[in-house]
Short mmCIF file of C-alpha atoms in Angstrom, two decimals:
data_model
loop_
_atom_site.label_atom_id
_atom_site.label_comp_id
_atom_site.label_asym_id
_atom_site.label_seq_id
_atom_site.Cartn_x
_atom_site.Cartn_y
_atom_site.Cartn_z
CA MET A 2 6.36 -2.35 -20.74
CA THR A 3 5.67 -5.90 -18.62
CA PHE A 4 7.00 -5.88 -14.98
CA LEU A 5 6.82 -6.83 -11.57
CA ALA A 6 6.03 -4.65 -9.06
CA GLU A 7 5.72 -4.92 -4.89
CA LEU A 8 2.60 -2.74 -4.02
CA HIS A 9 2.46 -3.69 -0.39
CA LEU A 10 5.67 -3.01 1.52
CA HIS A 11 5.65 -2.57 5.05
CA SER A 12 9.24 -1.27 6.54
CA CYS A 13 10.28 -1.50 10.24
CA LEU A 14 7.59 1.28 11.01
CA SER A 15 5.08 -1.42 11.25
CA SER A 16 5.11 -3.53 13.73
CA ASP A 17 4.57 -6.64 11.93
CA SER A 18 8.22 -6.10 9.96
CA GLN A 19 11.90 -6.11 11.59
CA PHE A 20 14.15 -3.07 11.80
CA SER A 21 16.67 -4.77 8.87
CA MET A 22 13.68 -3.75 6.98
CA ASN A 23 14.41 -0.31 6.58
CA PRO A 24 13.99 1.93 3.70
CA GLU A 25 18.00 1.85 2.28
CA SER A 26 18.28 -1.80 2.10
CA MET A 27 14.49 -2.23 1.06
CA VAL A 28 15.68 -0.17 -2.18
CA LYS A 29 19.18 -2.02 -2.41
CA ALA A 30 17.40 -5.37 -2.67
CA LEU A 31 14.46 -3.91 -4.68
CA ALA A 32 16.72 -2.70 -7.20
CA ASN A 33 18.76 -5.93 -7.06
CA ARG A 34 16.02 -8.46 -8.16
CA LYS A 35 15.14 -5.78 -11.17
CA THR A 36 12.19 -4.99 -9.23
CA GLY A 37 9.63 -2.71 -11.71
CA LEU A 38 7.77 -0.88 -9.23
CA ALA A 39 7.07 -0.48 -5.30
CA CYS A 40 4.81 0.85 -3.20
CA LEU A 41 5.82 1.60 0.57
CA CYS A 42 2.52 1.54 3.09
CA ASP A 43 3.00 1.09 6.51
CA PHE A 44 0.44 0.95 8.43
CA ASN A 45 -1.55 4.35 9.23
CA SER A 46 1.64 6.14 8.84
CA ALA A 47 4.18 7.93 6.42
CA LEU A 48 7.37 8.33 7.96
CA ASN A 49 9.41 6.34 6.53
CA ILE A 50 8.68 7.31 3.35
CA PRO A 51 10.97 10.40 2.61
CA ALA A 52 13.82 7.83 3.31
CA PHE A 53 12.35 5.73 1.03
CA ALA A 54 11.93 8.27 -1.55
CA ILE A 55 15.75 9.59 -1.78
CA HIS A 56 16.26 5.90 -1.82
CA ALA A 57 14.38 5.21 -4.86
CA LYS A 58 15.73 7.89 -6.50
CA LYS A 59 19.02 7.43 -5.74
CA HIS A 60 18.53 3.22 -7.41
CA SER A 61 16.34 4.65 -10.37
CA LEU A 62 13.95 2.34 -8.82
CA ALA A 63 10.15 3.13 -9.56
CA SER A 64 8.07 3.96 -6.53
CA LEU A 65 4.48 4.80 -5.40
CA PHE A 66 4.56 6.17 -2.05
CA GLY A 67 1.37 5.26 0.32
CA ILE A 68 0.06 4.11 3.64
CA GLU A 69 -2.17 1.32 4.65
CA VAL A 70 -5.46 2.35 6.60
CA ILE A 71 -7.26 1.11 8.64
CA CYS A 72 -10.20 3.00 8.56
CA ALA A 73 -13.24 3.19 10.63
CA GLU A 74 -14.96 0.49 9.50
CA GLY A 75 -12.03 -1.58 10.87
CA CYS A 76 -11.03 -1.98 7.33
CA THR A 77 -7.68 -1.77 5.92
CA LEU A 78 -7.28 0.72 2.47
CA LEU A 79 -3.75 0.99 0.21
CA CYS A 80 -3.58 4.59 -0.57
CA MET A 81 -0.91 5.35 -2.86
CA PHE A 82 0.54 8.43 -4.57
CA ASN A 83 3.15 8.87 -7.27
CA ASP A 84 4.48 11.83 -4.62
CA PRO A 85 6.18 11.41 -1.68
CA PHE A 86 4.35 14.64 -0.08
CA ALA A 87 1.18 13.47 -0.83
CA ALA A 88 1.52 10.42 0.97
CA VAL A 89 3.73 12.45 4.21
CA GLU A 90 0.71 15.22 3.70
CA LEU A 91 -1.98 12.01 4.51
CA GLY A 92 -0.15 10.67 6.88
CA SER A 93 -0.11 13.54 9.26
CA GLU A 94 -3.93 13.97 8.89
CA ILE A 95 -4.53 10.10 9.98
CA TYR A 96 -2.20 10.21 12.90
CA ASN A 97 -3.90 13.21 14.11
CA HIS A 98 -7.05 10.90 13.79
CA LEU A 99 -5.85 7.89 15.36
CA PRO A 100 -6.93 7.42 19.23
CA GLU A 101 -4.70 8.03 22.32
CA LYS A 102 -3.85 5.00 22.70
CA LYS A 103 -0.03 4.41 23.34
CA SER A 104 2.00 1.25 21.39
CA SER A 105 2.20 -1.85 22.73
CA ALA A 106 5.28 -2.60 21.25
CA PRO A 107 6.85 1.11 20.64
CA ARG A 108 10.17 -0.30 20.27
CA SER A 109 8.56 -2.01 16.41
CA GLN A 110 7.56 1.34 15.15
CA LEU A 111 11.06 2.87 13.89
CA TYR A 112 11.29 5.55 11.53
CA VAL A 113 14.49 6.25 10.04
CA ASP A 114 16.39 8.94 8.13
CA GLU A 115 17.75 8.39 4.78
CA LYS A 116 20.73 7.14 6.23
CA GLY A 117 19.04 4.43 8.25
CA ASP A 118 19.70 6.22 12.05
CA VAL A 119 16.89 6.36 13.54
CA LEU A 120 14.70 9.35 14.12
CA GLY A 121 12.03 8.43 16.95
CA CYS A 122 9.68 5.40 17.99
CA VAL A 123 5.82 5.99 16.74
CA GLU A 124 4.07 6.25 20.83
CA LYS A 125 0.75 5.57 19.48
CA GLU A 126 -0.51 2.29 18.40
CA LEU A 127 -0.65 2.51 14.61
CA THR A 128 -2.18 -0.42 14.02
CA ALA A 129 -5.10 1.20 15.60
CA ARG A 130 -8.47 2.24 13.50
CA CYS A 131 -8.08 5.75 12.80
CA ASP A 132 -11.82 7.58 12.72
CA ILE A 133 -11.99 8.39 9.29
CA GLY A 134 -14.72 6.15 7.14
CA ILE A 135 -14.03 4.35 4.61
CA GLN A 136 -15.97 6.38 2.06
CA GLU A 137 -14.90 9.58 2.86
CA LEU A 138 -11.17 8.03 3.43
CA GLU A 139 -11.66 6.84 -0.40
CA ARG A 140 -12.68 10.63 -1.71
CA GLU A 141 -10.18 12.40 -0.02
CA VAL A 142 -7.54 9.89 -1.83
CA HIS A 143 -8.87 10.47 -5.28
CA LYS A 144 -9.19 14.34 -4.61
CA ASN A 145 -5.45 14.42 -4.25
CA GLY A 146 -4.38 12.00 -7.52
CA GLY A 147 -4.05 9.01 -5.13
CA LEU A 148 -5.42 5.39 -5.90
CA VAL A 149 -7.24 3.23 -3.25
CA ILE A 150 -6.91 -0.40 -3.20
CA PRO A 151 -8.66 -2.11 -0.26
CA SER A 152 -6.31 -4.76 1.10
CA ALA A 153 -6.59 -8.61 1.64
CA VAL A 154 -10.48 -8.16 0.79
CA ASP A 155 -11.11 -11.99 1.55
CA GLY A 156 -8.93 -11.82 5.05
CA GLU A 157 -10.35 -12.88 8.26
CA LYS A 158 -10.42 -9.53 9.52
CA HIS A 159 -9.02 -6.18 8.67
CA SER A 160 -10.98 -6.61 5.20
CA LEU A 161 -13.86 -5.86 3.75
CA VAL A 162 -15.67 -9.57 3.90
CA SER A 163 -14.85 -9.17 7.72
CA GLN A 164 -16.38 -6.57 8.59
CA PHE A 165 -18.83 -5.66 5.96
CA GLY A 166 -19.90 -9.73 4.97
CA LYS A 167 -19.10 -8.65 1.81
CA ILE A 168 -17.06 -6.66 -0.98
CA ILE A 169 -18.67 -3.20 -0.83
CA LYS A 170 -19.36 -1.51 -3.55
CA GLY A 171 -16.96 1.52 -4.48
CA LYS A 172 -14.15 3.46 -6.37
CA TRP A 173 -11.60 0.84 -6.11
CA ASP A 174 -8.83 1.37 -8.30
CA ALA A 175 -8.62 -2.20 -7.65
CA LEU A 176 -9.12 -4.98 -5.06
CA GLU A 177 -6.43 -7.21 -2.85
CA PHE A 178 -7.35 -11.21 -2.34
CA LEU A 179 -5.59 -13.50 -0.56
CA HIS A 180 -7.59 -15.96 -3.40
CA PRO A 181 -7.65 -14.16 -6.56
CA GLU A 182 -8.70 -17.44 -7.66
CA HIS A 183 -12.22 -16.73 -5.59
CA ALA A 184 -12.95 -13.38 -6.71
CA GLY A 185 -14.74 -13.54 -9.25
CA LYS A 186 -17.84 -15.43 -7.38
CA MET A 187 -17.57 -12.48 -4.50
CA ILE A 188 -17.57 -9.46 -6.56
CA MET A 189 -20.53 -7.84 -7.46
CA GLU A 190 -19.19 -5.54 -9.91
CA ASN A 191 -15.95 -6.26 -12.08
CA TYR A 192 -12.77 -4.84 -10.73
CA PRO A 193 -8.99 -5.52 -11.34
CA VAL A 194 -7.90 -7.92 -9.03
CA LEU A 195 -4.21 -8.09 -7.66
CA PRO A 196 -3.17 -11.18 -5.58
CA PHE A 197 -1.42 -10.68 -1.82
CA SER A 198 1.89 -9.94 -1.57
CA LYS A 199 3.60 -8.62 1.06
CA PRO A 200 7.17 -9.52 1.73
CA GLU A 201 8.61 -9.43 5.19
CA PHE A 202 12.03 -10.52 5.15
CA LEU A 203 14.33 -8.73 2.74
CA ASP A 204 15.23 -11.85 0.98
CA GLN A 205 11.50 -12.32 0.05
CA LEU A 206 11.59 -8.73 -1.77
CA GLY A 207 11.63 -8.78 -5.27
CA GLU A 208 11.02 -12.19 -5.74
CA ARG A 209 7.31 -13.27 -5.84
CA GLY A 210 5.76 -9.50 -7.01
CA ILE A 211 2.98 -8.76 -8.78
CA LYS A 212 2.99 -9.33 -12.96
CA LEU A 213 1.84 -5.72 -14.25
CA SER A 214 1.95 -4.55 -18.07
CA THR A 215 1.32 -1.10 -19.22
CA GLY A 216 1.84 -1.84 -22.93
CA ASP A 217 2.64 0.74 -24.66
CA LEU A 218 2.58 3.68 -21.85
CA PRO A 219 6.02 4.62 -20.17
CA LEU A 220 6.04 3.79 -16.91
CA LEU A 221 7.74 7.39 -15.40
CA HIS A 222 6.86 10.51 -16.50
CA SER A 223 9.65 12.97 -17.67
CA ASP A 224 10.08 14.47 -14.33
CA GLY A 225 11.17 10.54 -12.65
CA LYS A 226 7.11 10.40 -11.49
CA VAL A 227 5.26 7.25 -12.17
CA ASN A 228 2.86 7.51 -14.40
CA LEU A 229 -0.58 6.81 -12.25
CA GLN A 230 -2.74 6.46 -16.33
CA ALA A 231 0.16 3.38 -17.19
CA VAL A 232 -0.52 1.84 -13.67
CA TYR A 233 -4.32 2.16 -14.04
CA LYS A 234 -3.87 0.73 -17.57
CA ALA A 235 -1.79 -2.27 -16.28
CA PHE A 236 -4.75 -3.07 -13.07
CA GLU A 237 -6.87 -2.75 -16.03
CA LYS A 238 -5.91 -5.96 -18.08
CA ARG A 239 -6.22 -7.84 -14.35
CA ARG A 240 -10.15 -6.79 -14.10
CA VAL A 241 -11.89 -10.31 -13.07
CA ILE A 242 -15.57 -10.15 -14.53
CA ALA A 243 -18.29 -11.17 -11.71
CA GLU A 244 -20.05 -14.21 -11.83
CA GLU A 245 -23.61 -14.47 -11.68
CA ASN A 246 -25.05 -15.83 -8.45
#
């Protein structure tokens, strides 16, 4: 099975997204454009995951549920689960590990119900670092059956390269690159490489996703949850060999 996936989606809960990027509107746009797999992963919170999950089920959109966590070292990890409750639970833990710094733009951190009505604004700054370290976070997500993907690893900020000066080794399920053509020269081990794709507006959803193939493995289990084994197999087909320096 070959399909396009949007694995790095921000909703109106993230300060870099408009209210038009609410869960209902996002799912409708993704479904209308025949997106094969989608993952909502707002900064340091999963408060819009419940509404996203409801609409994903309604529109038969295969979905993962995640958080883009800014860890203690300052880099970001996409933490993805096939169960919305696992994402919500991690989101609650992350929020408790954020500093007591109020958001500079509280009206831009909105969480909504399935009808699109605003339930509230998050007071804490969701783009702050939590105090959980990168290795501890990776272990916890994997222990709870999730996937861990360092995001925009070659970016100028909040990335492995900007914070560590290199792509550090880890039990990463894949690496997201702004410039995947340079990945072989930057990695020290062979990792699946995904191109950075984070649509900012509704009309961009489903237009330029990541092409994935699960081969003969079904994308969904019989209960409707995404088959993470199949997703990992699809990632494996994008494995890049580290070049000798």
